[in-house]
Amino acid sequence: MAEQEPVRELPTLADLEEVEEKCRKLWESEGIYRYHPEAQGEIFSIDTPPPYVSAAHLHVGHAMSYTQAEFIVRFQRMQGRKIFYPMGFDDNGLPTERYVERKYKINKRNTTRSEFRSLCIEETREGAKTYEKLWRALGLSVDWSLRYSTIDEHCRRTSQASFIDLYEKGHAYRADEPVLWDTHFETALSQADLESMERKTKLNDIAFELPDGQQVVISTTRPELLPACVALYFNPSDERYRHLQGKQALVPLFGQQVPILSDEEVLTDFGSGLMMVCTFGDSEDVARWKRDGLETRLCVEPNGKLSDRAGAFAGMQIEEARKHITDKLREAGLLKNVQALKQSVSVSERSGVAAEFVMARQWFINVLNLQEAILERGHQLRWHPEWMEVRLRDWVRGLKYDWNVSRQRFYGVPFPVWYCAGCHQVVLPPRELLPVDPIETPCPVEECPDCGSNQFVPEEDVMDTWMTSSLTPLINANWVQTAGRTGDMSLHPMTVRVQAFEIIRTWLFYTLVKSHLHCDSLPWTDVMISGWGLSEQGKKISKRDLEQHTDPSGYNRYEPYSVIKKFGADALRCWAAKTNLGHDSRYSEREVKEGRRLVIKLWNAARFALMNLGDFNPQSAPIPTGDRTVEDRWLLARLQQIVEQSTGFLDSYEYGKAFEQLERFFWATFCDDYLEMVKDRFWNPDRYPDEARLSAQWTLWESLRTILGLFAPIIPFVTEELYQQIYRSWETAVSLHVTRWPQGNPEWVTETPEMELIETILKTVRSLRTERRISQTKQLSELVLDLDEASPRRQEMIRSMEVSLQAVARATTLRFAPAQQESGIEGVRLEIAE
RNA sequence: GGGCGAUUAGCUCAGUUGGUUAGAGCGCCGUCUUCACACGGCGGAGGUCACUGGUUCGAGUCCAGUAUCGCCCACCA
């Protein structure tokens, strides 16, 4: 125990911001979030999303999901676990590149790789500062010494080692195939980079000519792909076209001959029942091209313009070409019909442009052959909430392609690969050289082991950003053994992955794949999936929302840092705590204000307690629970129940339920009822034996301390300050957040049947006061109880509780006499007098 | 077209394994200020628990179906 005297008075709460700042400084200077590898105990480690720093349009939704995870961290820390809580930043990827492109008005074509990269690095550094400032302001109990950035040396080494390991184990392959392509960023994409979008389009019926001069009509939404047309298909059961089997048709405007083939999957009732297949309009075209060995006639260039194959239309963008080709067909009388059609198309998630197919040589990771294994892994995880698992299941079952990991971009981790100029053999560097950039580093191998050539070509592509972020558990566990980094493979699998639902198909899925392939294990044992914070209207908070509501004072109601400035981090956290895990939540400033009210109420309740503890010595012998007054035992019994429930809820990630019942208990039971009942013992000490007053003091002292502990994970700041002001000098822990989670006391559970009477009388008297416009705190001259019709047993019980009843009514005297008002207790009537 | 989630008081939401007159906060109405807090206390009004059937002694809670909203997925060219 410390030497200093306890604070015997709490000031009124003047400045919340100041209190929070004080706590931040304390936590930092005491290093209470530090991970201690050498300490004893069970590890609780958290794999938390490294945000895209450049997409720095932070809103309260981000604050919500990070905070929800952090409630659990604080709880587990107080449970005595060794907390490993790193924070990462994801600097790779198209979001960063797009941000830089827009900010500096540059693109892939008019800048150099190194210039582009340095701008990205600069921007991400700035972005990371904004995030770190917010996370600290929010009170996230992150160990900042464990931070990583997906572009830093350790992460590059880890991703490159991952690639090499996968290659050596035969899970990575290079293939020249039609790949999903983003014509804006001019890079390949993977299936996970797509999202589907509804759009209105036109279904065009176009006439093709047969050798005999007859016409057949096909239906297509993409007439601009006529130059790429390689076949027509009909359904073999379709009598209209059966006679065409094996014949050739002439493509209008472009003149190539294409075979007419049949396929059972062609719908007879869609359009004319005759479809054209191009290289490539969609994934179905790709499938038929592969299956039937169709010709390859690409007409869309990587930049989204039509190639020379399109003749007069070459150089036009797709949309533009569509219009011109349609016009031309119409002029020629070959456009037989046009109808509106609603269509869902795959677009690139990052650029929003429709995905095309382009032939390109790319690196792939085998995932199609892992579907069963990953489903099994997914099932081994403990999901919170459980129903989120179906999102992974649906995604894995719907996989169509292996994972394309090549990106024709600048800002990302390079492939650690050279190719032999002679025989194209893949050449990999030894692991100790990692990370490498093959563009800047000469190939470490002198001559090709296959052909002896000493000329090598570097791989110029970078890896998909998920190649790195899928490794966060291995980055944290220092799988590649980077010197000087904290963490080792005892951390893998980690305890819990926390993230929102939309990246289950990417981050969660790919991470499962990586740990499965590298370590034959799960990456973590638990996953905690949060929902989204939405606008008041229930919509995704957009960049425009953030910009529109900026008022001159600099306050923006969706911007978490200004919310914290205005209402306090504790208040914002309360809002996050009110949303059940996995559910979206409409942001509501009202709810944040409610949180602030709770913080203030807590302060004031503590202030009240302290006012009555001036002569209390916590080192004296406690009064045994059994010897305390019925009110005190009643409070303690309820508190014990709350302790047990809170613990159970938080253990199963149900912070929302824990908070809800705790808040209700604190406000209604502790403040409104218990504190009111206990006042009389302090205001009129002469009516009570010393033990009754001491009983109240012990109960206040212990229950307030317990309440602070229970609230600590949700509202860490104000509870810390109260701990420091009131309890610190009597305890050893430097911070509330490294004290043990409240255990309560099994002895607190006692039966207090009398309290039912007291509560009933309290309610009735309050009601009468309100009805007669008497202040609740005003001392009444008299409480009259009429027991004439009560049972002898009840009479006896009531008479034994005179002091309590008088106290609860705040009456100077208690008299038994006839009365008129129903008391709520059978056979008992009462009356009050001012 | 398939899947998941939601539908409970004016608003935002709780309602554990089906069990007596369905809860909270905000808002509203009324009222109370020497003695923690008016960012407070007390009292009150307000709900055919989306709809239709079914199981049951009994359903907001279980089953089937319908509708509306949101999200995810899906090749109808």
PDB file of C-alpha atoms (C1' of nucleotides) in Angstrom, chain B:
ATOM      1  C1'   G B   1     -33.110 -16.653 -58.300  1.00  0.00           C
ATOM      2  C1'   G B   2     -30.422 -18.341 -53.562  1.00  0.00           C
ATOM      3  C1'   G B   3     -28.555 -17.119 -48.592  1.00  0.00           C
ATOM      4  C1'   C B   4     -28.146 -14.159 -44.078  1.00  0.00           C
ATOM      5  C1'   G B   5     -29.988 -10.417 -40.885  1.00  0.00           C
ATOM      6  C1'   A B   6     -34.006  -7.288 -39.472  1.00  0.00           C
ATOM      7  C1'   U B   7     -39.509  -6.129 -38.675  1.00  0.00           C
ATOM      8  C1'   U B   8     -41.572  -5.060 -30.542  1.00  0.00           C
ATOM      9  C1'   A B   9     -43.975   2.237 -27.545  1.00  0.00           C
ATOM     10  C1'   G B  10     -43.240   8.682 -31.659  1.00  0.00           C
ATOM     11  C1'   C B  11     -37.438   7.426 -32.204  1.00  0.00           C
ATOM     12  C1'   U B  12     -33.178   3.878 -31.168  1.00  0.00           C
ATOM     13  C1'   C B  13     -33.242  -0.813 -29.311  1.00  0.00           C
ATOM     14  C1'   A B  14     -33.435  -5.191 -25.036  1.00  0.00           C
ATOM     15  C1'   G B  15     -36.457  -9.373 -24.515  1.00  0.00           C
ATOM     16  C1'   U B  16     -31.906 -15.896 -22.248  1.00  0.00           C
ATOM     17  C1'   U B  17     -33.947 -22.441 -22.895  1.00  0.00           C
ATOM     18  C1'   G B  18     -42.279 -20.701 -24.839  1.00  0.00           C
ATOM     19  C1'   G B  19     -45.333 -19.362 -18.664  1.00  0.00           C
ATOM     20  C1'   U B  20     -48.665 -14.610 -14.693  1.00  0.00           C
ATOM     21  C1'   U B  21     -50.882  -7.330 -16.315  1.00  0.00           C
ATOM     22  C1'   A B  22     -44.319  -6.976 -22.800  1.00  0.00           C
ATOM     23  C1'   G B  23     -39.099  -3.695 -20.890  1.00  0.00           C
ATOM     24  C1'   A B  24     -35.052   0.344 -21.201  1.00  0.00           C
ATOM     25  C1'   G B  25     -33.105   5.007 -22.908  1.00  0.00           C
ATOM     26  C1'   C B  26     -34.455   9.240 -25.630  1.00  0.00           C
ATOM     27  C1'   G B  27     -38.736  12.195 -26.757  1.00  0.00           C
ATOM     28  C1'   C B  28     -43.588  13.740 -24.640  1.00  0.00           C
ATOM     29  C1'   C B  29     -46.930  15.309 -20.273  1.00  0.00           C
ATOM     30  C1'   G B  30     -46.888  16.586 -15.078  1.00  0.00           C
ATOM     31  C1'   U B  31     -44.126  17.617 -10.819  1.00  0.00           C
ATOM     32  C1'   C B  32     -39.956  18.433  -7.265  1.00  0.00           C
ATOM     33  C1'   U B  33     -34.596  22.495  -6.388  1.00  0.00           C
ATOM     34  C1'   U B  34     -30.268  23.756   1.117  1.00  0.00           C
ATOM     35  C1'   C B  35     -27.805  18.523   2.186  1.00  0.00           C
ATOM     36  C1'   A B  36     -23.759  13.576  -5.073  1.00  0.00           C
ATOM     37  C1'   C B  37     -25.899  14.721  -9.727  1.00  0.00           C
ATOM     38  C1'   A B  38     -31.525  19.608 -13.072  1.00  0.00           C
ATOM     39  C1'   C B  39     -26.356  16.285 -17.989  1.00  0.00           C
ATOM     40  C1'   G B  40     -30.842  15.187 -11.717  1.00  0.00           C
ATOM     41  C1'   G B  41     -35.196  12.853  -8.822  1.00  0.00           C
ATOM     42  C1'   C B  42     -40.302  11.189  -8.795  1.00  0.00           C
ATOM     43  C1'   G B  43     -44.877  10.077 -11.252  1.00  0.00           C
ATOM     44  C1'   G B  44     -47.569   9.441 -15.912  1.00  0.00           C
ATOM     45  C1'   A B  45     -49.352   8.696 -20.965  1.00  0.00           C
ATOM     46  C1'   G B  46     -47.919   5.605 -25.006  1.00  0.00           C
ATOM     47  C1'   G B  47     -47.465  -1.153 -27.908  1.00  0.00           C
ATOM     48  C1'   U B  48     -53.690  -5.804 -31.672  1.00  0.00           C
ATOM     49  C1'   C B  49     -44.872  -7.578 -30.415  1.00  0.00           C
ATOM     50  C1'   A B  50     -45.150  -6.790 -39.654  1.00  0.00           C
ATOM     51  C1'   C B  51     -49.096 -10.237 -41.575  1.00  0.00           C
ATOM     52  C1'   U B  52     -51.560 -15.301 -42.110  1.00  0.00           C
ATOM     53  C1'   G B  53     -51.953 -20.052 -40.516  1.00  0.00           C
ATOM     54  C1'   G B  54     -50.117 -24.109 -37.291  1.00  0.00           C
ATOM     55  C1'   U B  55     -48.036 -26.771 -32.704  1.00  0.00           C
ATOM     56  C1'   U B  56     -49.275 -26.073 -27.344  1.00  0.00           C
ATOM     57  C1'   C B  57     -53.137 -25.827 -21.448  1.00  0.00           C
ATOM     58  C1'   G B  58     -50.241 -21.359 -22.852  1.00  0.00           C
ATOM     59  C1'   A B  59     -46.220 -17.981 -28.274  1.00  0.00           C
ATOM     60  C1'   G B  60     -43.026 -11.562 -29.015  1.00  0.00           C
ATOM     61  C1'   U B  61     -40.449 -16.352 -28.047  1.00  0.00           C
ATOM     62  C1'   C B  62     -41.259 -22.746 -31.699  1.00  0.00           C
ATOM     63  C1'   C B  63     -42.928 -24.380 -37.060  1.00  0.00           C
ATOM     64  C1'   A B  64     -44.751 -23.134 -42.142  1.00  0.00           C
ATOM     65  C1'   G B  65     -45.921 -19.379 -45.434  1.00  0.00           C
ATOM     66  C1'   U B  66     -46.532 -13.981 -46.981  1.00  0.00           C
ATOM     67  C1'   A B  67     -44.934  -8.924 -47.122  1.00  0.00           C
ATOM     68  C1'   U B  68     -41.412  -4.868 -46.460  1.00  0.00           C
ATOM     69  C1'   C B  69     -36.222  -3.161 -45.554  1.00  0.00           C
ATOM     70  C1'   G B  70     -30.859  -4.003 -45.500  1.00  0.00           C
ATOM     71  C1'   C B  71     -26.562  -6.846 -46.768  1.00  0.00           C
ATOM     72  C1'   C B  72     -24.084 -10.854 -49.418  1.00  0.00           C
ATOM     73  C1'   C B  73     -23.989 -14.169 -53.498  1.00  0.00           C
ATOM     74  C1'   A B  74     -25.665 -15.809 -58.573  1.00  0.00           C
ATOM     75  C1'   C B  75     -23.733 -16.628 -66.276  1.00  0.00           C
ATOM     76  C1'   C B  76     -29.505 -15.540 -68.135  1.00  0.00           C
ATOM     77  C1'   A B  77     -25.597 -13.777 -73.076  1.00  0.00           C
TER      78        A B  77
END
